[in-house]
Amino acid sequence: ERRYRVLVTDEVDPEGVAILRAHPDIEVVEKPTRPLTEVLEEIGTYDAFIGRSATRVTREFLQAGERLRIIGRAGVGVDNVDLPTATELGIAVINAPGGNTVSVAELAFGVLIGLARHVPVAAESMRAGRWDRSKLGGIELRGKTMAIIGVGRIGGEMARRARAFGMQVIGYDPYIAAPRFEELAIERVERLNEALERADVLTVHVPLNNETRGMIGAPELSRMGRQAFVLNLARGGVVAEDALADALTSGRIAGAAVDAFDHEPLPVDSPLRAIPNLILTPHLGASTTDAQRNVAVEACEAVRDALVT
Ligand code: NAD
């Protein structure tokens, strides 16, 4: 008789699930992503739950989980989990903070080069039968300044990659001590405004919270140079969508790339979809086989250890 029942959903990578299955005291039940009402009916029979972001772990969910001790998230953000309620009920919330990092940084450089060299526009024009060579001149990244807002895991990987491209790297993160900036060879700036004014590329890698929601809005964008690119591969709302759309359509900044949105999926009629110098991706930052395997292994190991010890 296995002592602990774990519900796994949202297609957590099998390499992670195998770690749980291998433990003699753990019974794993795997289900596809389902409507919350269906999950609520049975969540009371489990000791732990592991998912990605598709299942919303609401107050109702946590209250229905009478035996629940652990919520595992095979990914970074836990904004799909009602943390105050989990704390209130003594349910631990465990994420997999490191497994996604490189995938996000690599996508950020992908879209950055896309902006610098008009790759999406060029590819579309070729598909449409054109040869727009003279219209599509770009710029080099070498010698340009990247301003990293939030010098955590992903911000740090951005810095390493930016240096390899010969960029100058500045960082704004009031919560990180000086040695980390030195180790990453990032010039520390004390004020967000300085980062905005100096950036050729502004890239945000902060969590979404009350302090960072709308952190880059119209006043901030108005401080940036007309040559600047803005990247938001963090969370929707860190860069205000309306303000970004205005800055792009008015030529206030040169281009942007957004991977995470206020409302996901992004509404079909969102004005963002029609802006030419904006590269949109459907929250693909962590969507690599490598990252999904890494975060699944990280989360499943952590949940196993928390359950059985
Ligand atoms: P992290 O916790 O390692 O780093 C976040 C950094 O932001 C920390 O250093 C923190 O001090 C800093 N910070 C917090 N508030 C700040 C503020 N007001 N001003 C400046 N800095 C501030 O997180 P991470 O793993 O690097 O992830 C960063 C972001 O990327 C998160 O929002 C995460 O949700 C997002 N993310 C997106 C994807 C995707 O698929 N697009 C995948 C993974 C992570």
Short mmCIF file of C-alpha atoms and ligand atoms in Angstrom, two decimals:
data_model
loop_
_atom_site.label_atom_id
_atom_site.label_comp_id
_atom_site.label_asym_id
_atom_site.label_seq_id
_atom_site.Cartn_x
_atom_site.Cartn_y
_atom_site.Cartn_z
CA GLU A 1 0.00 0.00 0.00
CA ARG A 2 1.55 3.29 -1.14
CA ARG A 3 1.15 6.00 1.46
CA TYR A 4 1.07 9.17 -0.56
CA ARG A 5 -1.16 9.97 -3.52
CA VAL A 6 0.10 12.60 -5.97
CA LEU A 7 -2.05 14.12 -8.71
CA VAL A 8 0.01 15.16 -11.74
CA THR A 9 -1.60 17.25 -14.46
CA ASP A 10 -0.84 19.77 -17.24
CA GLU A 11 1.52 17.35 -19.04
CA VAL A 12 4.48 17.46 -16.69
CA ASP A 13 7.47 15.89 -18.49
CA PRO A 14 7.61 12.07 -18.01
CA GLU A 15 11.22 12.20 -16.81
CA GLY A 16 10.00 14.10 -13.74
CA VAL A 17 6.95 11.91 -13.20
CA ALA A 18 9.19 8.82 -13.31
CA ILE A 19 11.04 10.13 -10.25
CA LEU A 20 7.80 10.08 -8.27
CA ARG A 21 6.74 6.69 -9.61
CA ALA A 22 10.07 5.20 -8.60
CA HIS A 23 9.43 5.91 -4.94
CA PRO A 24 7.84 2.95 -3.11
CA ASP A 25 5.61 5.14 -0.93
CA ILE A 26 4.20 7.31 -3.73
CA GLU A 27 1.19 6.54 -5.93
CA VAL A 28 1.02 8.77 -8.99
CA VAL A 29 -2.23 9.56 -10.80
CA GLU A 30 -1.74 11.43 -14.07
CA LYS A 31 -4.60 13.38 -15.64
CA PRO A 32 -4.80 15.80 -18.54
CA THR A 33 -5.68 19.45 -17.80
CA ARG A 34 -9.38 19.57 -16.91
CA PRO A 35 -11.92 22.23 -15.90
CA LEU A 36 -11.48 23.25 -12.26
CA THR A 37 -14.87 21.80 -11.24
CA GLU A 38 -13.67 18.31 -12.20
CA VAL A 39 -10.43 18.69 -10.26
CA LEU A 40 -12.35 19.91 -7.20
CA GLU A 41 -14.37 16.70 -7.11
CA GLU A 42 -11.35 14.53 -6.44
CA ILE A 43 -8.60 16.75 -5.06
CA GLY A 44 -9.60 15.74 -1.52
CA THR A 45 -8.01 12.30 -2.05
CA TYR A 46 -4.46 13.55 -2.73
CA ASP A 47 -1.48 14.47 -0.57
CA ALA A 48 0.24 16.49 -3.26
CA PHE A 49 -0.51 18.12 -6.59
CA ILE A 50 1.93 18.88 -9.40
CA GLY A 51 1.02 20.95 -12.44
CA ARG A 52 2.28 23.64 -14.76
CA SER A 53 0.30 26.85 -15.19
CA ALA A 54 -2.90 25.62 -16.86
CA THR A 55 -4.61 24.53 -13.63
CA ARG A 56 -5.49 27.44 -11.35
CA VAL A 57 -4.90 26.51 -7.73
CA THR A 58 -7.58 28.72 -6.22
CA ARG A 59 -8.85 29.08 -2.65
CA GLU A 60 -11.63 26.59 -3.45
CA PHE A 61 -9.08 24.13 -4.80
CA LEU A 62 -6.94 24.37 -1.65
CA GLN A 63 -9.93 24.13 0.68
CA ALA A 64 -11.26 21.06 -1.14
CA GLY A 65 -7.85 19.43 -0.81
CA GLU A 66 -8.35 18.18 2.72
CA ARG A 67 -5.23 16.00 2.66
CA LEU A 68 -3.12 18.34 0.55
CA ARG A 69 0.31 19.14 1.95
CA ILE A 70 2.21 20.19 -1.14
CA ILE A 71 1.55 22.06 -4.38
CA GLY A 72 4.33 21.60 -6.90
CA ARG A 73 4.71 23.86 -9.91
CA ALA A 74 6.85 22.53 -12.78
CA GLY A 75 7.95 26.03 -13.72
CA VAL A 76 8.89 29.34 -12.18
CA GLY A 77 5.90 31.64 -11.70
CA VAL A 78 3.44 30.65 -8.98
CA ASP A 79 0.94 33.37 -9.93
CA ASN A 80 -1.57 30.58 -10.69
CA VAL A 81 -1.52 29.61 -7.00
CA ASP A 82 -3.44 31.41 -4.22
CA LEU A 83 -0.42 31.78 -1.95
CA PRO A 84 -2.11 33.49 1.02
CA THR A 85 -4.63 30.65 1.26
CA ALA A 86 -1.91 28.01 0.92
CA THR A 87 -0.02 29.67 3.77
CA GLU A 88 -3.18 29.90 5.86
CA LEU A 89 -3.86 26.19 5.39
CA GLY A 90 -0.25 25.14 5.92
CA ILE A 91 0.18 23.82 2.37
CA ALA A 92 3.71 24.17 1.00
CA VAL A 93 4.10 25.60 -2.51
CA ILE A 94 7.20 24.40 -4.33
CA ASN A 95 8.37 25.67 -7.72
CA ALA A 96 11.26 24.85 -10.04
CA PRO A 97 13.04 28.14 -10.29
CA GLY A 98 16.13 27.25 -12.27
CA GLY A 99 15.12 24.91 -15.06
CA ASN A 100 13.69 27.55 -17.41
CA THR A 101 16.35 30.16 -17.14
CA VAL A 102 18.48 29.46 -20.18
CA SER A 103 15.50 28.82 -22.46
CA VAL A 104 14.05 32.24 -21.65
CA ALA A 105 17.37 34.01 -22.17
CA GLU A 106 17.90 32.24 -25.49
CA LEU A 107 14.45 33.23 -26.74
CA ALA A 108 15.13 36.82 -25.65
CA PHE A 109 18.23 36.89 -27.85
CA GLY A 110 16.27 35.25 -30.65
CA VAL A 111 13.65 37.98 -30.69
CA LEU A 112 16.27 40.69 -30.10
CA ILE A 113 18.15 39.67 -33.23
CA GLY A 114 14.76 39.42 -34.91
CA LEU A 115 14.19 43.09 -34.09
CA ALA A 116 17.71 44.23 -34.93
CA ARG A 117 17.62 42.54 -38.36
CA HIS A 118 13.88 42.58 -39.13
CA VAL A 119 13.84 38.78 -39.36
CA PRO A 120 10.05 38.27 -39.00
CA VAL A 121 9.23 41.05 -41.48
CA ALA A 122 11.83 39.78 -43.93
CA ALA A 123 10.57 36.20 -43.68
CA GLU A 124 6.99 37.33 -44.24
CA SER A 125 7.99 39.45 -47.25
CA MET A 126 9.80 36.52 -48.83
CA ARG A 127 6.80 34.28 -48.32
CA ALA A 128 4.74 36.99 -50.02
CA GLY A 129 7.00 36.84 -53.08
CA ARG A 130 8.93 40.08 -52.50
CA TRP A 131 12.62 40.98 -52.33
CA ASP A 132 12.69 43.94 -49.92
CA ARG A 133 16.44 44.06 -49.50
CA SER A 134 16.83 47.83 -49.48
CA LYS A 135 14.03 48.39 -46.95
CA LEU A 136 15.29 45.99 -44.32
CA GLY A 137 18.66 47.29 -43.18
CA GLY A 138 19.36 46.55 -39.54
CA ILE A 139 21.81 47.28 -36.76
CA GLU A 140 24.49 45.36 -34.88
CA LEU A 141 24.14 44.55 -31.19
CA ARG A 142 27.88 45.02 -30.65
CA GLY A 143 28.63 48.22 -28.81
CA LYS A 144 24.99 48.82 -27.85
CA THR A 145 23.83 49.09 -24.25
CA MET A 146 21.55 46.49 -22.75
CA ALA A 147 19.72 47.56 -19.59
CA ILE A 148 18.58 44.58 -17.53
CA ILE A 149 15.75 45.28 -15.10
CA GLY A 150 15.85 42.51 -12.50
CA VAL A 151 19.24 40.83 -12.21
CA GLY A 152 18.06 37.43 -11.01
CA ARG A 153 18.46 34.08 -12.73
CA ILE A 154 17.28 35.11 -16.18
CA GLY A 155 18.72 38.61 -15.91
CA GLY A 156 22.10 37.05 -15.11
CA GLU A 157 21.98 34.75 -18.15
CA MET A 158 21.04 37.77 -20.28
CA ALA A 159 24.14 39.58 -19.03
CA ARG A 160 26.44 36.68 -19.97
CA ARG A 161 24.97 36.49 -23.44
CA ALA A 162 25.02 40.25 -23.96
CA ARG A 163 28.72 40.35 -23.10
CA ALA A 164 29.39 37.61 -25.64
CA PHE A 165 27.74 39.89 -28.22
CA GLY A 166 30.05 42.76 -27.27
CA MET A 167 27.28 44.77 -25.66
CA GLN A 168 27.67 47.06 -22.71
CA VAL A 169 25.53 45.80 -19.84
CA ILE A 170 23.88 47.89 -17.16
CA GLY A 171 21.50 46.57 -14.51
CA TYR A 172 18.84 47.89 -12.20
CA ASP A 173 17.87 45.72 -9.24
CA PRO A 174 17.68 47.35 -5.81
CA TYR A 175 17.34 43.96 -4.10
CA ILE A 176 20.61 42.47 -5.28
CA ALA A 177 23.96 43.13 -3.62
CA ALA A 178 26.95 44.64 -5.39
CA PRO A 179 29.07 41.44 -5.66
CA ARG A 180 26.58 39.83 -8.02
CA PHE A 181 26.85 42.81 -10.37
CA GLU A 182 30.64 42.56 -10.27
CA GLU A 183 30.62 38.82 -10.86
CA LEU A 184 28.43 39.31 -13.93
CA ALA A 185 30.36 42.41 -15.07
CA ILE A 186 27.19 44.45 -15.02
CA GLU A 187 27.38 48.16 -14.31
CA ARG A 188 24.94 48.82 -11.51
CA VAL A 189 22.60 51.79 -11.91
CA GLU A 190 20.77 53.13 -8.88
CA ARG A 191 17.81 54.66 -10.65
CA LEU A 192 15.41 53.12 -13.13
CA ASN A 193 15.44 56.42 -15.05
CA GLU A 194 19.14 56.10 -15.71
CA ALA A 195 18.62 52.61 -17.12
CA LEU A 196 15.80 53.90 -19.35
CA GLU A 197 17.79 56.83 -20.66
CA ARG A 198 20.88 54.79 -21.49
CA ALA A 199 19.26 51.65 -22.91
CA ASP A 200 19.44 50.64 -26.53
CA VAL A 201 17.81 47.42 -25.36
CA LEU A 202 15.66 47.37 -22.25
CA THR A 203 14.82 43.89 -21.00
CA VAL A 204 12.65 43.18 -17.94
CA HIS A 205 13.22 40.08 -15.80
CA VAL A 206 11.32 40.88 -12.60
CA PRO A 207 8.46 38.97 -10.99
CA LEU A 208 4.97 40.44 -11.35
CA ASN A 209 3.85 42.09 -8.12
CA ASN A 210 2.32 45.36 -6.99
CA GLU A 211 5.64 47.12 -7.36
CA THR A 212 6.43 45.84 -10.85
CA ARG A 213 2.95 45.94 -12.40
CA GLY A 214 3.11 48.74 -14.98
CA MET A 215 6.70 49.44 -13.95
CA ILE A 216 7.43 50.36 -17.57
CA GLY A 217 4.54 52.62 -18.60
CA ALA A 218 4.16 55.77 -20.69
CA PRO A 219 6.38 58.02 -18.51
CA GLU A 220 9.16 55.43 -18.52
CA LEU A 221 8.93 54.76 -22.26
CA SER A 222 9.05 58.50 -22.93
CA ARG A 223 12.54 58.60 -21.38
CA MET A 224 13.91 56.08 -23.83
CA GLY A 225 15.75 56.77 -27.05
CA ARG A 226 13.99 56.43 -30.42
CA GLN A 227 16.46 53.69 -31.36
CA ALA A 228 15.54 51.57 -28.33
CA PHE A 229 14.07 48.09 -28.23
CA VAL A 230 12.00 46.84 -25.28
CA LEU A 231 11.73 43.15 -24.38
CA ASN A 232 9.13 41.70 -22.04
CA LEU A 233 9.60 37.98 -21.57
CA ALA A 234 8.72 38.23 -17.87
CA ARG A 235 5.02 38.63 -17.14
CA GLY A 236 2.16 40.50 -18.81
CA GLY A 237 1.74 43.95 -17.33
CA VAL A 238 5.34 44.57 -16.26
CA VAL A 239 5.49 46.64 -19.46
CA ALA A 240 2.06 48.29 -19.81
CA GLU A 241 0.57 46.97 -23.05
CA ASP A 242 -1.31 50.16 -24.03
CA ALA A 243 1.69 52.39 -23.37
CA LEU A 244 3.93 50.05 -25.35
CA ALA A 245 1.50 50.03 -28.29
CA ASP A 246 1.45 53.85 -28.28
CA ALA A 247 5.23 54.13 -28.06
CA LEU A 248 5.64 51.77 -31.02
CA THR A 249 2.99 53.27 -33.28
CA SER A 250 4.19 56.82 -32.61
CA GLY A 251 7.81 55.89 -33.29
CA ARG A 252 8.75 56.79 -29.72
CA ILE A 253 10.84 53.59 -29.62
CA ALA A 254 12.12 51.42 -32.46
CA GLY A 255 10.71 48.02 -31.62
CA ALA A 256 9.64 45.56 -28.98
CA ALA A 257 9.08 41.90 -28.29
CA VAL A 258 6.49 40.53 -25.89
CA ASP A 259 6.11 36.92 -24.78
CA ALA A 260 3.76 37.32 -21.77
CA PHE A 261 0.46 39.20 -21.73
CA ASP A 262 -2.15 40.71 -19.41
CA HIS A 263 -4.69 38.24 -20.73
CA GLU A 264 -3.61 34.89 -22.11
CA PRO A 265 -4.36 33.80 -24.72
CA LEU A 266 -3.93 37.32 -26.16
CA PRO A 267 -7.38 38.33 -27.52
CA VAL A 268 -7.72 37.82 -31.28
CA ASP A 269 -8.59 41.50 -31.74
CA SER A 270 -5.79 42.86 -29.55
CA PRO A 271 -4.30 45.99 -31.17
CA LEU A 272 -0.86 44.56 -30.40
CA ARG A 273 -1.31 42.04 -33.20
CA ALA A 274 -1.31 44.77 -35.85
CA ILE A 275 1.91 46.59 -34.89
CA PRO A 276 4.66 45.79 -37.40
CA ASN A 277 7.77 46.48 -35.28
CA LEU A 278 6.49 44.29 -32.47
CA ILE A 279 7.40 40.61 -32.29
CA LEU A 280 4.79 38.61 -30.40
CA THR A 281 5.25 35.06 -29.17
CA PRO A 282 2.62 33.05 -27.29
CA HIS A 283 4.42 32.70 -23.92
CA LEU A 284 7.12 30.47 -25.39
CA GLY A 285 9.97 31.41 -23.03
CA ALA A 286 10.04 28.09 -21.23
CA SER A 287 8.64 26.04 -24.11
CA THR A 288 11.62 23.91 -24.96
CA THR A 289 11.91 20.19 -24.44
CA ASP A 290 15.04 20.90 -22.39
CA ALA A 291 13.38 23.36 -20.00
CA GLN A 292 10.26 21.24 -19.57
CA ARG A 293 12.37 18.25 -18.66
CA ASN A 294 14.52 20.33 -16.29
CA VAL A 295 11.60 21.90 -14.45
CA ALA A 296 9.72 18.61 -14.20
CA VAL A 297 12.71 16.87 -12.67
CA GLU A 298 13.37 19.79 -10.32
CA ALA A 299 9.74 20.03 -9.14
CA CYS A 300 9.15 16.28 -8.82
CA GLU A 301 12.34 15.75 -6.82
CA ALA A 302 11.39 18.59 -4.49
CA VAL A 303 7.85 17.27 -4.00
CA ARG A 304 9.10 13.73 -3.37
CA ASP A 305 11.60 14.97 -0.78
CA ALA A 306 9.01 17.13 0.94
CA LEU A 307 6.47 14.28 1.06
CA VAL A 308 8.61 11.45 2.32
CA THR A 309 10.84 13.26 4.80
P1 NAD B 1 14.42 35.70 -10.16
O1 NAD B 1 13.61 35.69 -8.93
O2 NAD B 1 15.65 34.86 -10.24
O3 NAD B 1 14.85 37.21 -10.49
C1 NAD B 1 13.98 38.29 -10.37
C2 NAD B 1 14.82 39.50 -10.00
O4 NAD B 1 13.96 40.66 -10.03
C3 NAD B 1 15.41 39.43 -8.59
O5 NAD B 1 16.81 39.62 -8.65
C4 NAD B 1 14.73 40.58 -7.85
O6 NAD B 1 15.59 41.21 -6.91
C5 NAD B 1 14.40 41.51 -8.98
N1 NAD B 1 13.36 42.49 -8.66
C6 NAD B 1 12.22 42.29 -7.95
N2 NAD B 1 11.51 43.44 -7.89
C7 NAD B 1 12.22 44.36 -8.58
C8 NAD B 1 12.01 45.73 -8.86
N3 NAD B 1 10.92 46.37 -8.43
N4 NAD B 1 12.94 46.38 -9.58
C9 NAD B 1 14.05 45.75 -10.03
N5 NAD B 1 14.31 44.45 -9.79
C10 NAD B 1 13.40 43.76 -9.07
O7 NAD B 1 13.42 35.32 -11.35
P2 NAD B 1 13.78 34.73 -12.79
O8 NAD B 1 13.81 33.25 -12.72
O9 NAD B 1 14.93 35.44 -13.36
O10 NAD B 1 12.45 35.13 -13.59
C11 NAD B 1 12.20 36.49 -13.95
C12 NAD B 1 10.83 36.64 -14.60
O11 NAD B 1 10.71 35.84 -15.75
C13 NAD B 1 9.63 36.26 -13.72
O12 NAD B 1 8.61 37.23 -13.92
C14 NAD B 1 9.15 34.99 -14.31
O13 NAD B 1 7.78 34.82 -14.07
C15 NAD B 1 9.45 35.21 -15.77
N6 NAD B 1 9.52 33.99 -16.56
C16 NAD B 1 8.95 33.98 -17.79
C17 NAD B 1 9.00 32.84 -18.58
C18 NAD B 1 8.38 32.80 -19.94
O14 NAD B 1 7.98 31.74 -20.39
N7 NAD B 1 8.31 33.89 -20.66
C19 NAD B 1 9.63 31.69 -18.09
C20 NAD B 1 10.25 31.74 -16.85
C21 NAD B 1 10.18 32.90 -16.09
#
